[in-house]
Coordinates of C-alpha atoms in Angstrom, one line a residue:
X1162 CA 85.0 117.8 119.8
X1163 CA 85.5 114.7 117.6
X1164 CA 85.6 114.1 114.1
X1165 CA 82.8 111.4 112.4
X1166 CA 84.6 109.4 110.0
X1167 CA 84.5 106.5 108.3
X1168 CA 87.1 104.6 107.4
X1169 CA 88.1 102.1 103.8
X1170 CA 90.6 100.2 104.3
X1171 CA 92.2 97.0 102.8
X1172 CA 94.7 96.0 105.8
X1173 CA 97.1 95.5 105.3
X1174 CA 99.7 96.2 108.4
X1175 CA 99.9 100.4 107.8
X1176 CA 96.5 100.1 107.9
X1177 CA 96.3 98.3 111.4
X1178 CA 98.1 101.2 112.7
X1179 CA 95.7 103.5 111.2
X1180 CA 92.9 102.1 111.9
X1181 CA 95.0 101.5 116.0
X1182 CA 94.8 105.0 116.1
X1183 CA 91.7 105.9 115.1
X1184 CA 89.4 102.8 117.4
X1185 CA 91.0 104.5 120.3
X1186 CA 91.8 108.2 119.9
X1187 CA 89.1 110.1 122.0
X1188 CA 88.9 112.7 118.7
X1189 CA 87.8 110.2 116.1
X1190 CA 84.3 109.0 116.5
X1191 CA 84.9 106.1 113.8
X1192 CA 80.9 105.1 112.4
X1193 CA 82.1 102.5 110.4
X1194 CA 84.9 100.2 108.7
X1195 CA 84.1 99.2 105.1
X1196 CA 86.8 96.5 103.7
X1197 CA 87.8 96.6 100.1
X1198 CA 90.4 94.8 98.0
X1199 CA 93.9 96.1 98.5
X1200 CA 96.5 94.7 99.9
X1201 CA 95.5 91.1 99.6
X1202 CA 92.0 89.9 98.6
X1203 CA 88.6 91.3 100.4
X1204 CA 88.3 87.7 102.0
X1205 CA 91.2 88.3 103.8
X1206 CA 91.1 92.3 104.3
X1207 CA 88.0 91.6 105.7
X1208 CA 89.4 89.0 108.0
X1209 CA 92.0 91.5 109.0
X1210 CA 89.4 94.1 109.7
X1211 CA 87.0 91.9 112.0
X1212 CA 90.3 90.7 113.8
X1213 CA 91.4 94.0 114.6
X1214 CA 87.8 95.0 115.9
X1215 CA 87.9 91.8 118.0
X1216 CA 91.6 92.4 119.2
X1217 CA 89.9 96.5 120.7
X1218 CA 86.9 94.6 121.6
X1219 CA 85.2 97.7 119.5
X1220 CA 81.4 97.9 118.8
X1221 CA 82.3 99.8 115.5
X1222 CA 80.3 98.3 112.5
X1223 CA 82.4 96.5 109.8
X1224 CA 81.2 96.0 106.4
X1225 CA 82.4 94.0 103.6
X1226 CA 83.1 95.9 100.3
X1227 CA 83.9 95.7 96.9
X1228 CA 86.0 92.1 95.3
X1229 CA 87.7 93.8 92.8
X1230 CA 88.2 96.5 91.0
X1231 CA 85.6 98.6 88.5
X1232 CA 87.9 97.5 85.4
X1233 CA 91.3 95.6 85.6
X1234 CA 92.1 92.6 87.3
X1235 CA 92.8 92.7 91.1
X1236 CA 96.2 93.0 92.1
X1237 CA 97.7 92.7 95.9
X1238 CA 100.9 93.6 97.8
X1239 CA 100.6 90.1 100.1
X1240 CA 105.0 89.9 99.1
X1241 CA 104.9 93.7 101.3
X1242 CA 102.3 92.7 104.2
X1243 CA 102.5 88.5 104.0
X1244 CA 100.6 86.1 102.8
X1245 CA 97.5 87.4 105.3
X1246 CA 98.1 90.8 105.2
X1247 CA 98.6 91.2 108.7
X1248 CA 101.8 88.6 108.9
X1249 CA 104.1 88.8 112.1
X1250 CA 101.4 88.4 114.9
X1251 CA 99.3 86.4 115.5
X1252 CA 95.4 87.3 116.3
X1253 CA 92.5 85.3 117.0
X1254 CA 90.4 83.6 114.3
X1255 CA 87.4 86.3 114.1
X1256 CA 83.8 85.3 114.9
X1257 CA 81.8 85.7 111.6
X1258 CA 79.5 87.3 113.6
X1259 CA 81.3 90.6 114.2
X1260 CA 80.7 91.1 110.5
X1261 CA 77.7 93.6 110.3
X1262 CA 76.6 92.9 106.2
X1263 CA 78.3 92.2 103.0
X1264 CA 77.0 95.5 102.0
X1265 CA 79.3 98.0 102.4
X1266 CA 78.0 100.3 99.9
X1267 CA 74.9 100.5 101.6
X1268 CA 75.8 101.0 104.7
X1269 CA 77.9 103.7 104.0
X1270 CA 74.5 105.3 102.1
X1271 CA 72.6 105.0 105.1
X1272 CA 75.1 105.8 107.7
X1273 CA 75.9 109.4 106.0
X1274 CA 72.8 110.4 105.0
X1275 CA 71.6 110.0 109.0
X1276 CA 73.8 111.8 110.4
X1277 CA 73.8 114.9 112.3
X1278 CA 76.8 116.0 111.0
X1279 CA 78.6 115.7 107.9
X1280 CA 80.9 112.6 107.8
X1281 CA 84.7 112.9 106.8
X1282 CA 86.1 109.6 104.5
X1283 CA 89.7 108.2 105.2
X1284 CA 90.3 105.9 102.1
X1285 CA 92.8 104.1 102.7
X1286 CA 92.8 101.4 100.4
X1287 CA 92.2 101.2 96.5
X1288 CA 89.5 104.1 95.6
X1289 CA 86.5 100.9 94.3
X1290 CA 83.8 101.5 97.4
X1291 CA 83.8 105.0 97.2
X1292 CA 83.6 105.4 93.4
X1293 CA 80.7 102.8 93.8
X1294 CA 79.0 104.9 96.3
X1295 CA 79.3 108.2 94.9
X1296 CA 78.0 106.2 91.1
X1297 CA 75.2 104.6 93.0
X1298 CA 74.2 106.9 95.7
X1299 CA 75.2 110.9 94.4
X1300 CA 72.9 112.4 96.8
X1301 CA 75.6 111.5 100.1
X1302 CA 78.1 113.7 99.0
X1303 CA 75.6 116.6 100.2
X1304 CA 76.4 115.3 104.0
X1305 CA 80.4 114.5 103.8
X1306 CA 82.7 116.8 105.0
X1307 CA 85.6 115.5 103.0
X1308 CA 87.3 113.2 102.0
X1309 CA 91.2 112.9 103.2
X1310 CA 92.8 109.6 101.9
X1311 CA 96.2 107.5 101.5
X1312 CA 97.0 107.5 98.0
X1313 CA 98.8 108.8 95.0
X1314 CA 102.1 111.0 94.5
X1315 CA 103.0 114.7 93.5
X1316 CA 106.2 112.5 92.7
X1317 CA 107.9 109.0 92.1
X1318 CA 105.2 105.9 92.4
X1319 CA 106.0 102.5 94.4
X1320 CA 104.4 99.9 91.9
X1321 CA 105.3 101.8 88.9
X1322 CA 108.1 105.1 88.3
X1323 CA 104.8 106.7 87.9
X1324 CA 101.6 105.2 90.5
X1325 CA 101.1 104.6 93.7
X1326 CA 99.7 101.4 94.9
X1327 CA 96.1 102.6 95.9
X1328 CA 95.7 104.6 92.7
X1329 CA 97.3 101.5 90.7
X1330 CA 94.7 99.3 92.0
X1331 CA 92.0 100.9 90.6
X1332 CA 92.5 103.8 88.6
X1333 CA 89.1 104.6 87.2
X1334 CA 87.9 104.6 90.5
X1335 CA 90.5 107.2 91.5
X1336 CA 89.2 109.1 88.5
X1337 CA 85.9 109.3 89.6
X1338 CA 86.8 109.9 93.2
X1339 CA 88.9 113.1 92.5
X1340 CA 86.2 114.1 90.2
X1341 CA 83.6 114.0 92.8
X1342 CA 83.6 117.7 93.6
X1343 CA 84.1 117.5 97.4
X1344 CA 87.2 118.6 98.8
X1345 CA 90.0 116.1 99.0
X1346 CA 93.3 115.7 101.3
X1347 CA 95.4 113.3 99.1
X1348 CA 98.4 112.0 101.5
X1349 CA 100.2 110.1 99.2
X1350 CA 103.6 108.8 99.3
X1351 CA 105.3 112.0 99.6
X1352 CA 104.9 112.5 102.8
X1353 CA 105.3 108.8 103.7
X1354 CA 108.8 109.1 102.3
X1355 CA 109.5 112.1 104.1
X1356 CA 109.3 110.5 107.5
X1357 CA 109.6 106.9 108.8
X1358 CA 110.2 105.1 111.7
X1359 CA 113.6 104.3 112.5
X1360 CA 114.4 100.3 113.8
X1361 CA 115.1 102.1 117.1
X1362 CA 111.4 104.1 117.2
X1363 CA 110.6 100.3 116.1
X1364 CA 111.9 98.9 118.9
X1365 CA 110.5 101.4 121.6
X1366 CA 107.0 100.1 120.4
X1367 CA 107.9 96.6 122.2
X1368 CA 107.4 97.1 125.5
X1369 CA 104.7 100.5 125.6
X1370 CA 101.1 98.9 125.3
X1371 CA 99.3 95.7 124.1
X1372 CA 98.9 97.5 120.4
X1373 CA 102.4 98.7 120.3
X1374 CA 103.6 95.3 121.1
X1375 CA 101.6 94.1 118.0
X1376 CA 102.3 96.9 116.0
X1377 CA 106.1 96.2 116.9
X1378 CA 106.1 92.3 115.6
X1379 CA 103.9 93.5 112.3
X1380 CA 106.5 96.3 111.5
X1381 CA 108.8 93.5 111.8
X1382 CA 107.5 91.6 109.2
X1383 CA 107.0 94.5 107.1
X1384 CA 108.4 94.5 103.8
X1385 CA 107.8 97.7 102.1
X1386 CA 110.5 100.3 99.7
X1387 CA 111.6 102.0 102.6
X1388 CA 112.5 99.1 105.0
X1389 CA 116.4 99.1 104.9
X1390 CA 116.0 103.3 106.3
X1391 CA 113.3 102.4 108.1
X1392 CA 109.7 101.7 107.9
X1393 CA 106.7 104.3 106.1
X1394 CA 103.4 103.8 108.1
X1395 CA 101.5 105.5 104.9
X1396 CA 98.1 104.9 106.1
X1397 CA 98.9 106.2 109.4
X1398 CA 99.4 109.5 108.1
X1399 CA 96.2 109.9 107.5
X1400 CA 95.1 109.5 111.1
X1401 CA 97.8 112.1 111.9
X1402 CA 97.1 114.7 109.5
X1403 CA 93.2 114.3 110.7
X1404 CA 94.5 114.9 114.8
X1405 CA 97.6 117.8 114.0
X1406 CA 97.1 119.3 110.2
X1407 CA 99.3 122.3 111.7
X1408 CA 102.1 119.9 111.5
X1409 CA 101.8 118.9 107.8
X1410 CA 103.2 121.1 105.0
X1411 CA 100.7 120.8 102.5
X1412 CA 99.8 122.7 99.0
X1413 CA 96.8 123.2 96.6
X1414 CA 96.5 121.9 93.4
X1415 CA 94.5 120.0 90.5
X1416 CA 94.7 116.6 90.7
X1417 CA 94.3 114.5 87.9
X1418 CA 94.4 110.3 87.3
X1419 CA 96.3 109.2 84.2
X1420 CA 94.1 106.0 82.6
X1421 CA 95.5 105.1 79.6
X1422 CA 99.1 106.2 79.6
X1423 CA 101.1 102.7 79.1
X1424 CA 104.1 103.8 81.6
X1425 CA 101.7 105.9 83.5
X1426 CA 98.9 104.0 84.4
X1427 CA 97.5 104.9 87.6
X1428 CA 99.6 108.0 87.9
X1429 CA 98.4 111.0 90.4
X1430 CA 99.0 114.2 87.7
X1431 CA 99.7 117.0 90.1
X1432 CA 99.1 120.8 88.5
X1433 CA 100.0 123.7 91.2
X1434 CA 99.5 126.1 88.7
X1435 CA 96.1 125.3 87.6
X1436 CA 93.0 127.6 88.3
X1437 CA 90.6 125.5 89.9
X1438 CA 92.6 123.4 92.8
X1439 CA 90.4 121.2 94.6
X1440 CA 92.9 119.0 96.1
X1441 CA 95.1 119.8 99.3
X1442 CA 98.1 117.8 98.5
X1443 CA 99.8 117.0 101.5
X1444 CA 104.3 117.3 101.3
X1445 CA 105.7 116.6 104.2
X1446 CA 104.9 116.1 107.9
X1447 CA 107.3 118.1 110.8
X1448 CA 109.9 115.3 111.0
X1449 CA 111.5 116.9 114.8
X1450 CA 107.7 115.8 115.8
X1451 CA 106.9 112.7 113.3
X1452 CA 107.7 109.7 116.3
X1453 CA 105.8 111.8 119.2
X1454 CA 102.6 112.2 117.0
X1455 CA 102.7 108.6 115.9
X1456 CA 103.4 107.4 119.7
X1457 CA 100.9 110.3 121.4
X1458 CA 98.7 108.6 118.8
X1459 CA 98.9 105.0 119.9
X1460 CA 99.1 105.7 123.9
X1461 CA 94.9 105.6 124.0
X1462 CA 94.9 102.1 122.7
X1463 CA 95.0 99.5 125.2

């Protein structure tokens, strides 16, 4: 049986592992790829996505989503993933034909809503489509599963001591996200910190398949907080927890998003003690079985 989702991405290179994963796995019926500022700007995200859907030769939709965020100015993390996004290998120019509509919001509207069975959203970029879409469209969330995305921290941030990137770059979308009232998986850095691929894992990816071989020069050119120890795929943790949640130590709580704190900004306010927990934080993933998910993962892709 396979899981519908639909993925929001920004990539971004953890992304092009995620989204590696999910175009291939046999247990993730992907419906769409909606592309949202992030990691570099949506010209270029987008590029990334339609590149990606090229390189798999995939007949999975891709939408183009929202330029910037509901309220502050757009930030990026091009000095983590290159000036592209996707630095270290090099992929074909995309026709601009593979690019289903500049309408992501839309689409998304019309792709749950038709469905036969509810939808499940992997966010894995900045919060701003999904915000939109829930603002614009409320009646969706009747047909969404849930929502499990790549964001936030029951800890330390990565662009500030207190916010993780995704939350950072958008906050008051977060805000409205979390307060959507469907339930949430938020795999934020917590477990990306907990497990990452050594430079010898990195080096296995060379020679295993076409998309390990790319995944193995991007990694390569990958720049992020944990790349002296070894490298975090973040947004790839999200495929995993969606393919093996028994292998994820996770724990329920209220989540809240800190807007106007001027240290906090962006910050994921975790409450385990609160009465109402609508959020399934996840911890930690089972590092003994970390690299054989991650590679199990990748060995459907071409």
């Amino acid at each position: 049986m396979t899981t519908p989702i639909i993925i929001d991405t920004d990539p971004g290179i953890d992304d092009a592992a995620a989204i590696s994963i999910a175009l291939n796995h046999p247990e993730i019926d992907v419906k769409m790829i909606t592309t949202v500022h992030g990691n570099v700007n949506i010209d270029k995200t987008t590029r990334n996505a339609l590149q990606l859907k090229a390189f798999f030769e995939s007949d999975v939709p891709v939408h183009r989503g929202a330029v910037a965020p509901l309220i502050n100015a757009p930030i990026d993390a091009s000095h983590v993933h290159g000036e592209t996004g996707m630095g270290g290998y090099e992929l074909p120019e995309p026709s601009p034909e593979l690019l289903a509509s500049n309408r992501a919001i839309e689409a998304m509207r019309e792709t749950i809503l038709e469905s036969d069975e509810p939808i499940t959203l992997v966010p894995i970029g900045p919060l701003t489509n999904i915000a939109l879409l829930f603002k614009t469209y409320p009646e969706v969330k009747s047909n969404i599963k849930a929502i499990v995305l790549m964001g936030g921290s029951a800890g330390r941030g990565n662009v500030t001591p207190a916010a993780e990137f995704n939350i950072y770059c958008d906050p008051e979308a977060a805000d409205i996200v979390f307060k959507a009232g469907l339930p949430i998986t938020m795999v934020g850095l917590d477990v990306a910190r907990g497990a990452s691929l050594s430079s010898t894992a990195i080096n296995e990816l060379k020679s295993i398949n076409q998309t390990t071989h790319m995944l193995y020069h991007m990694f390569n050119h990958y720049h992020g907080d944990e790349f002296d120890t070894g490298i975090a795929v973040y947004d790839a943790y999200t495929m995993l927890y969606l393919l093996h949640p028994e292998h994820f130590k996770t724990a329920d709580a209220a989540v809240a998003i800190e807007l106007n704190g001027t240290y906090t900004r962006g910050a994921t306010v975790v409450n385990y003690n609160a009465q109402e927990k609508s959020v399934n934080v996840v911890l930690a993933v089972d590092k003994t079985r970390f690299k054989q998910l991650f590679f199990e993962a990748l060995s459907y892709a071409k």
